[in-house]
Short mmCIF file of C-alpha atoms and ligand atoms in Angstrom, two decimals:
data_model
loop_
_atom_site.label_atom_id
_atom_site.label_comp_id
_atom_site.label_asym_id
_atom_site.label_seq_id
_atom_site.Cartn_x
_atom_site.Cartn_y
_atom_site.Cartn_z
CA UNK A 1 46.89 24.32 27.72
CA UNK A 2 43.21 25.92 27.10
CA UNK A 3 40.31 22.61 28.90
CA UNK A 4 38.70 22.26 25.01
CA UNK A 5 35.93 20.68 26.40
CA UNK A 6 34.76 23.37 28.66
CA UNK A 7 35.61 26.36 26.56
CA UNK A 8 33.02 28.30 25.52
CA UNK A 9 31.68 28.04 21.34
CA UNK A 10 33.12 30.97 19.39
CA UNK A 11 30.33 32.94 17.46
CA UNK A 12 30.10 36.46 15.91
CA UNK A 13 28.19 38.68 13.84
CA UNK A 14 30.44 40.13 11.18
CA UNK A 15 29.45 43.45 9.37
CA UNK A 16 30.35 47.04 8.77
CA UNK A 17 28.96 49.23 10.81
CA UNK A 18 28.57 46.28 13.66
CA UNK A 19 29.54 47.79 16.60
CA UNK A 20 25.71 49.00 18.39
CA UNK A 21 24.58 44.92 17.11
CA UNK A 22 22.53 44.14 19.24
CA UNK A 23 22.91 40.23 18.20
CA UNK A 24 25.80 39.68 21.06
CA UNK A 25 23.39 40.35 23.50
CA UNK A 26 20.69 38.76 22.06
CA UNK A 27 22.79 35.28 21.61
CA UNK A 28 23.71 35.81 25.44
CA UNK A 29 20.60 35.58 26.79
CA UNK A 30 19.75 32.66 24.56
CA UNK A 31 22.37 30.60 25.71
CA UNK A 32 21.59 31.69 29.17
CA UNK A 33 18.55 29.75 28.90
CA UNK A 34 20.09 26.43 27.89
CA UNK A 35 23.14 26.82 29.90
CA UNK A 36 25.34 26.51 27.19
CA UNK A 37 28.50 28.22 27.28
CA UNK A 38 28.69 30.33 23.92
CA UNK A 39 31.03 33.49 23.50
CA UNK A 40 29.37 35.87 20.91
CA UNK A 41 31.58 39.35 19.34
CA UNK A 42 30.54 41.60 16.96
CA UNK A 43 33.53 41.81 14.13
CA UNK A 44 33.95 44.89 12.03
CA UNK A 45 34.95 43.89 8.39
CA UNK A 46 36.72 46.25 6.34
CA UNK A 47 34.73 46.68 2.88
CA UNK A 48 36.37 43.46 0.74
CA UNK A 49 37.74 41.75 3.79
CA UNK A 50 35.13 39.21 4.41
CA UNK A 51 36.85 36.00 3.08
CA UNK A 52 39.65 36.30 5.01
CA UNK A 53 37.72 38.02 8.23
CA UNK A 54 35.83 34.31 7.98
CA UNK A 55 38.96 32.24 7.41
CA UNK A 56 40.84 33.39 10.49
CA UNK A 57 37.52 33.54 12.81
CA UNK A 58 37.17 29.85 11.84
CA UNK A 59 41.02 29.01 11.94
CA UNK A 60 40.63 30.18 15.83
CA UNK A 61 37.96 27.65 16.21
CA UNK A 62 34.65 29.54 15.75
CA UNK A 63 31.35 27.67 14.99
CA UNK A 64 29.33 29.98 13.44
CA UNK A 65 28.55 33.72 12.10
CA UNK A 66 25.70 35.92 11.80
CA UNK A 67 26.62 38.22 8.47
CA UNK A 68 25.28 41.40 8.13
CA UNK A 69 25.21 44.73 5.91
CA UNK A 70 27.37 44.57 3.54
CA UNK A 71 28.92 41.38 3.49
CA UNK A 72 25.44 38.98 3.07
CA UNK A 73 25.88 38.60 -0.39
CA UNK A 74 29.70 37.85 -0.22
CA UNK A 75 28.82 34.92 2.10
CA UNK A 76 25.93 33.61 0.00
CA UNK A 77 28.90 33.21 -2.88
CA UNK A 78 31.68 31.62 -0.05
CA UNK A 79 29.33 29.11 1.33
CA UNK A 80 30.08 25.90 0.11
CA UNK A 81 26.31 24.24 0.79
CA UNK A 82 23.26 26.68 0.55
CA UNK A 83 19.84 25.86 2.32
CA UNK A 84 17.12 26.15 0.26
CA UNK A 85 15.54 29.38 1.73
CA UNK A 86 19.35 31.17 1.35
CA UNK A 87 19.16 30.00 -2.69
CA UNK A 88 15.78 31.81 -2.56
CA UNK A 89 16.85 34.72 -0.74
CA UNK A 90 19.83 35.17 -2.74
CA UNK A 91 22.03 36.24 0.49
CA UNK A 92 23.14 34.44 3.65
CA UNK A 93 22.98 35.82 7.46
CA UNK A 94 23.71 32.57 9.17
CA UNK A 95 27.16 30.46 8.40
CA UNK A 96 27.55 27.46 10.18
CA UNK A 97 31.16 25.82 10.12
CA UNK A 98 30.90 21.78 9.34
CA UNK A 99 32.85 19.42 10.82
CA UNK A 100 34.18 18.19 7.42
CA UNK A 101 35.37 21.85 7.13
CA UNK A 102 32.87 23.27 4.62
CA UNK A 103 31.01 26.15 4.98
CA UNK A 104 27.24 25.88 5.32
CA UNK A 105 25.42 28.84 4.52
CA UNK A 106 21.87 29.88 5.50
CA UNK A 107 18.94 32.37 5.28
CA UNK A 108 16.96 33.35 8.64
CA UNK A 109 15.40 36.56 7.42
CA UNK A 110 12.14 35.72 6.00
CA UNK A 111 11.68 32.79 8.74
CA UNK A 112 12.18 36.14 11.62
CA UNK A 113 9.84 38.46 10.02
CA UNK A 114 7.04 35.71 9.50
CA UNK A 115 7.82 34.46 12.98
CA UNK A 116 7.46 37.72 14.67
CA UNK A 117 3.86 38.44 12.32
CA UNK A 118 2.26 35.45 13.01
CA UNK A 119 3.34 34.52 16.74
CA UNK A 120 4.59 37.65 18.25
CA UNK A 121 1.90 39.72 16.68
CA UNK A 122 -0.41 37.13 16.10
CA UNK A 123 -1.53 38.75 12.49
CA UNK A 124 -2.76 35.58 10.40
CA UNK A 125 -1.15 36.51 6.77
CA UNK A 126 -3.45 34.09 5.35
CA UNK A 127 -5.73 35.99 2.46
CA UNK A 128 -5.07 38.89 3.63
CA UNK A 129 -3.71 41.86 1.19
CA UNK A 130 0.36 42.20 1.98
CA UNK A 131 1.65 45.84 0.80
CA UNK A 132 6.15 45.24 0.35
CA UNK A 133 7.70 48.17 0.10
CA UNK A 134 11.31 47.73 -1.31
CA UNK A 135 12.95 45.75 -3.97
CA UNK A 136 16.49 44.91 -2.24
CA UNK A 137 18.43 42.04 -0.70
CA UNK A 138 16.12 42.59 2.31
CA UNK A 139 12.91 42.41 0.44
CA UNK A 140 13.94 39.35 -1.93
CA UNK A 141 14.87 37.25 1.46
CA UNK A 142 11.48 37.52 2.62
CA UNK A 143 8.93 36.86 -0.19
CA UNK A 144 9.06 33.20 -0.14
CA UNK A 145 8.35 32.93 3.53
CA UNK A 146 5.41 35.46 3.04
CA UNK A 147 3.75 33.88 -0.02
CA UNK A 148 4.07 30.85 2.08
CA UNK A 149 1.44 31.65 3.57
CA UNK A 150 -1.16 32.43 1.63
CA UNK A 151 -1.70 36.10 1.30
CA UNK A 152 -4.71 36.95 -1.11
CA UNK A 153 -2.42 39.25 -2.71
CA UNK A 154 1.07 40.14 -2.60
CA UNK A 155 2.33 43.56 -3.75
CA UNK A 156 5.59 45.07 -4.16
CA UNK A 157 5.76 48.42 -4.21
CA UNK A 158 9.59 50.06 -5.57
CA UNK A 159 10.62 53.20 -6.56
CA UNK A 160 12.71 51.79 -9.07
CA UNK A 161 9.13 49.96 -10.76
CA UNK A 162 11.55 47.21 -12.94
CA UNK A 163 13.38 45.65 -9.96
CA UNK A 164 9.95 44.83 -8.32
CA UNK A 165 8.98 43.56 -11.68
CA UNK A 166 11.51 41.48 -11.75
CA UNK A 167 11.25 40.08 -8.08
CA UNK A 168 7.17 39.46 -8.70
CA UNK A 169 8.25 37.28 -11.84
CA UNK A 170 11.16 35.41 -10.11
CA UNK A 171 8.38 35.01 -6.66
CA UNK A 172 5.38 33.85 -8.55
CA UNK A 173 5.73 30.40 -8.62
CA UNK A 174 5.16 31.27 -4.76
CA UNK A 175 0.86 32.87 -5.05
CA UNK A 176 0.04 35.44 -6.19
CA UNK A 177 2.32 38.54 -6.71
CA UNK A 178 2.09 41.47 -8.31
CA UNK A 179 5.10 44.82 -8.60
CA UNK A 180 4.14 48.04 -9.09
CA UNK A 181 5.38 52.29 -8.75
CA UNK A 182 4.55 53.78 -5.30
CA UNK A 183 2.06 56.08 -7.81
CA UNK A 184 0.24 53.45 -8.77
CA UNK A 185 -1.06 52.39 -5.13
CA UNK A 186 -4.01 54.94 -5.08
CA UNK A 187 -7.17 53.74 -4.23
CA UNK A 188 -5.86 50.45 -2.91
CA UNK A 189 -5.82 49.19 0.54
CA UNK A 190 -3.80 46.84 2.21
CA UNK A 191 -3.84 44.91 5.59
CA UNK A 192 -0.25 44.17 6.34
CA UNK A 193 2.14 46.70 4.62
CA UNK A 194 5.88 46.09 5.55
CA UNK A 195 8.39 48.17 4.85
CA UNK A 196 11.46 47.34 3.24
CA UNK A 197 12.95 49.92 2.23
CA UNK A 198 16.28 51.41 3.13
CA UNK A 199 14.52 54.79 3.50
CA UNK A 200 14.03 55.08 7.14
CA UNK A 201 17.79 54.70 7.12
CA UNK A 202 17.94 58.85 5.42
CA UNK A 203 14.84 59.75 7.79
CA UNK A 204 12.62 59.41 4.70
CA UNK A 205 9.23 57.99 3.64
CA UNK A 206 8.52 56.78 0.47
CA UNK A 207 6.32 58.65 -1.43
CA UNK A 208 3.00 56.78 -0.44
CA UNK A 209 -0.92 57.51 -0.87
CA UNK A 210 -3.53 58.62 1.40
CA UNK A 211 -5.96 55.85 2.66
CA UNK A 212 -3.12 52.91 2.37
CA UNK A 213 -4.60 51.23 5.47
CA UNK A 214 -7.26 49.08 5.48
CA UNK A 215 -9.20 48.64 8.46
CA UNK A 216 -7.17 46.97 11.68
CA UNK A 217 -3.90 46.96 9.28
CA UNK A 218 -0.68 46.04 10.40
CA UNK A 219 2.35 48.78 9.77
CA UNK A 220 5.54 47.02 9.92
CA UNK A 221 9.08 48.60 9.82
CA UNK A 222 12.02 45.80 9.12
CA UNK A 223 14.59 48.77 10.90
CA UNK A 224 14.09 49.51 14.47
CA UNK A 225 15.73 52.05 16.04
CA UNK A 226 15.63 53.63 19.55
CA UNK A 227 12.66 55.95 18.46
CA UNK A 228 9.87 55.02 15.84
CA UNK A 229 10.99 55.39 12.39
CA UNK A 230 9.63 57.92 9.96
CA UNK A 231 7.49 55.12 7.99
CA UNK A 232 5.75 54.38 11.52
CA UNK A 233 5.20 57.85 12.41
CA UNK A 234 3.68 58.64 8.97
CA UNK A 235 1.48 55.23 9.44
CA UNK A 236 0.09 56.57 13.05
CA UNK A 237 -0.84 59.56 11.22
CA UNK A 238 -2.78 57.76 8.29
CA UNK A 239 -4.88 55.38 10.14
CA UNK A 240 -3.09 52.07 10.79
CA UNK A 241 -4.27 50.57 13.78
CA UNK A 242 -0.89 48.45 14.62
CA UNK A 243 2.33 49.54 14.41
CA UNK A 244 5.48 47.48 15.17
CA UNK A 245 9.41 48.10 14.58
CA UNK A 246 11.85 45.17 12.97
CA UNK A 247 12.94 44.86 16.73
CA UNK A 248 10.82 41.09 17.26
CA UNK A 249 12.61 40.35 13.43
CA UNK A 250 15.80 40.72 14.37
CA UNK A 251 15.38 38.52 17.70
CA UNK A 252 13.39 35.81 15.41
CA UNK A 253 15.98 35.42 13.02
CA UNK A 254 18.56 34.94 15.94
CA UNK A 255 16.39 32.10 17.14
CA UNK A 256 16.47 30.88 13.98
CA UNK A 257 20.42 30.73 13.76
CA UNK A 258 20.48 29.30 17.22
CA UNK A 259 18.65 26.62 15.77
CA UNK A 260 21.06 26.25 13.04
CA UNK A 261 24.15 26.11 15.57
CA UNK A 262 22.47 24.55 18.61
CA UNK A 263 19.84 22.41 17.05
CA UNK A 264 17.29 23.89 19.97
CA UNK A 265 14.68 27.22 19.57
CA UNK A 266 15.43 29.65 22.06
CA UNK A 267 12.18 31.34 23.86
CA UNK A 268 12.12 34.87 22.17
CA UNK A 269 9.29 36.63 23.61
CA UNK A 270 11.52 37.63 27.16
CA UNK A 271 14.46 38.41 24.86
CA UNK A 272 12.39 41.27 22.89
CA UNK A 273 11.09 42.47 26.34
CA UNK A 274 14.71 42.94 27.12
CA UNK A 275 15.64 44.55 24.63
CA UNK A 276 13.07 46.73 24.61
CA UNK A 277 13.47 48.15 28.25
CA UNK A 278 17.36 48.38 27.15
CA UNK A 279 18.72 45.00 28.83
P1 LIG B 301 18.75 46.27 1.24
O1 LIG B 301 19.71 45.14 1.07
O2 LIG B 301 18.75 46.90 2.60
O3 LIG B 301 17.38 45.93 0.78
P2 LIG B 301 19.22 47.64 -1.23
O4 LIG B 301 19.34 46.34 -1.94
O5 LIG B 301 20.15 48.75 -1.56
O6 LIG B 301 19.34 47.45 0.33
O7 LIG B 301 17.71 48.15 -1.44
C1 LIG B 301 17.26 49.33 -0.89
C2 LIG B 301 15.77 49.48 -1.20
O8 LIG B 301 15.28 50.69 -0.60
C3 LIG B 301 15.45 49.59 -2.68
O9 LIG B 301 14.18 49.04 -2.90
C4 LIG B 301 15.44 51.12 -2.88
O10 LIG B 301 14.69 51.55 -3.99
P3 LIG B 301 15.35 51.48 -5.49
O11 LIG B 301 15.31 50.05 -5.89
O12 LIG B 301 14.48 52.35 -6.30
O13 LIG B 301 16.75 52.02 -5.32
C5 LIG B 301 14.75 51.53 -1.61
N1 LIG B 301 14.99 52.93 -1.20
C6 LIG B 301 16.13 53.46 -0.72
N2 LIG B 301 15.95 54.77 -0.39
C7 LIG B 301 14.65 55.05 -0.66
C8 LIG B 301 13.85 56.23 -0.53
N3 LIG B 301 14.35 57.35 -0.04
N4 LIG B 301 12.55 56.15 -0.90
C9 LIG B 301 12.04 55.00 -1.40
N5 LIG B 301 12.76 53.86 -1.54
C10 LIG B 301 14.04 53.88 -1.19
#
């Protein structure tokens, strides 16, 4: 019979495509530091086989998931408990398995991008003029966090104008927040713009004005890739001073869900060096 008490804790991330996720490499070398002794796979889910790709990974004992494309709003409706910041988001990355055999169901998203801005990259959001670019599940999870922190002005930028509408009126409880068509950003500057977008993914740029940038502005792709994305490339060429990839996101909100599971913050900044040299 298996030792229980010195297996390892299942984990996995569970998407579609998940097989180049970098997260089981990334919860490795967290659990490295803490010595705890964590097995992390990346699942493939067949499109509609998510509830029952999560009831037999928990049936063989596993703790917790990581959920990515597609399946993040199909765990935001299984999860029987929602934090607050996954009601907000409207989507869940991070399921965490309860003793009592619920589901608990969590947001990490908006917490990783805002971790990597303000620690990683040191940027203070705080009145300064925050460009979104995007309307979807990825942009929705991280408003709150942003507005959080007191930008001057938010704006959301989408080429579909009524969905960003529709975010700025949900968000504006938050500061303020403002939606608007990628025509209707001339003459305005910004000092953080972020893209959201899932245009990088088609090696495309959205539409965007000259003279975006305001002086020492951030550019900020949520993708990363192995090579800059076309949104960074066009922001080298039109004056931003700082560029950075989604690379430091995607390692914050893993710290994040190893909080959730583990109940301790991993150190990130050695992880994203890691990563980055191709550990
Ligand atoms: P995700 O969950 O990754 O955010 P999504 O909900 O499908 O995915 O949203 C994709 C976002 O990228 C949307 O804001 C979409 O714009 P529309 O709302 O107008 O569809 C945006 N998008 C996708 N391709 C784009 C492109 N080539 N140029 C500009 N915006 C694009």
């Amino acid at each position: 019979m298996a030792d229980i008490e010195s297996a390892s804790l299942q984990f996995a991330v569970m998407g579609s495509p998940v097989a180049h996720s970098k997260s089981p490499r990334i919860h490795t070398l967290f659990a490295h530091q803490f010595k705890h002794r964590i097995e992390y796979t990346a699942i493939e889910v067949d499109p509609g086989g998510f509830a029952q790709a999560l009831a037999q990974f928990r049936a063989a004992g596993g703790r917790g998931l990581n959920v990515t494309v597609p399946f993040k709003l199909d765990a935001f409706r299984l999860a029987d408990h929602l934090s607050d910041r996954a009601k907000l988001a409207g989507a869940v990355n991070t399921i965490r398995f309860e003793p009592d055999g619920t589901v608990f169901g969590d947001n990490t998203d908006g917490a990783g991008l805002v971790h990597d801005l303000t620690k990683n990259l040191e940027v203070a959001i705080k009145d300064k003029k925050v460009l979104v670019l995007g309307a979807g599940g990825a942009v929705r999870g991280v408003l709150a966090p942003l507005l959080k922190h007191h930008p001057a002005l938010l704006v959301i930028a989408n080429r579909t104008v009524s969905k960003g509408k529709e975010l700025a009126e949900e968000f504006a409880h938050f500061g303020r927040i403002e939606a608007c068509g990628f025509n209707e950003l001339k003459g305005k500057r910004f000092d953080i713009v972020i893209n959201g977008t899932a245009a990088s993914l088609k090696g495309e740029v959205p539409p965007l004005p000259e003279n975006l940038f305001a002086n020492h502005a951030l550019a900020y792709d949520m993708m990363y890739g192995d090579k800059a994305t076309p949104f960074m490339d066009w922001a080298a060429l039109h004056g931003a001073e700082r560029i950075a990839d989604g690379l430091g996101m995607l390692v914050e909100q893993a710290a994040e869900s190893y909080l959730v599971w583990h109940g301790v913050r991993p150190e990130t900044k050695s992880v994203i060096a890691a990563l980055r040299k191709g550990g």
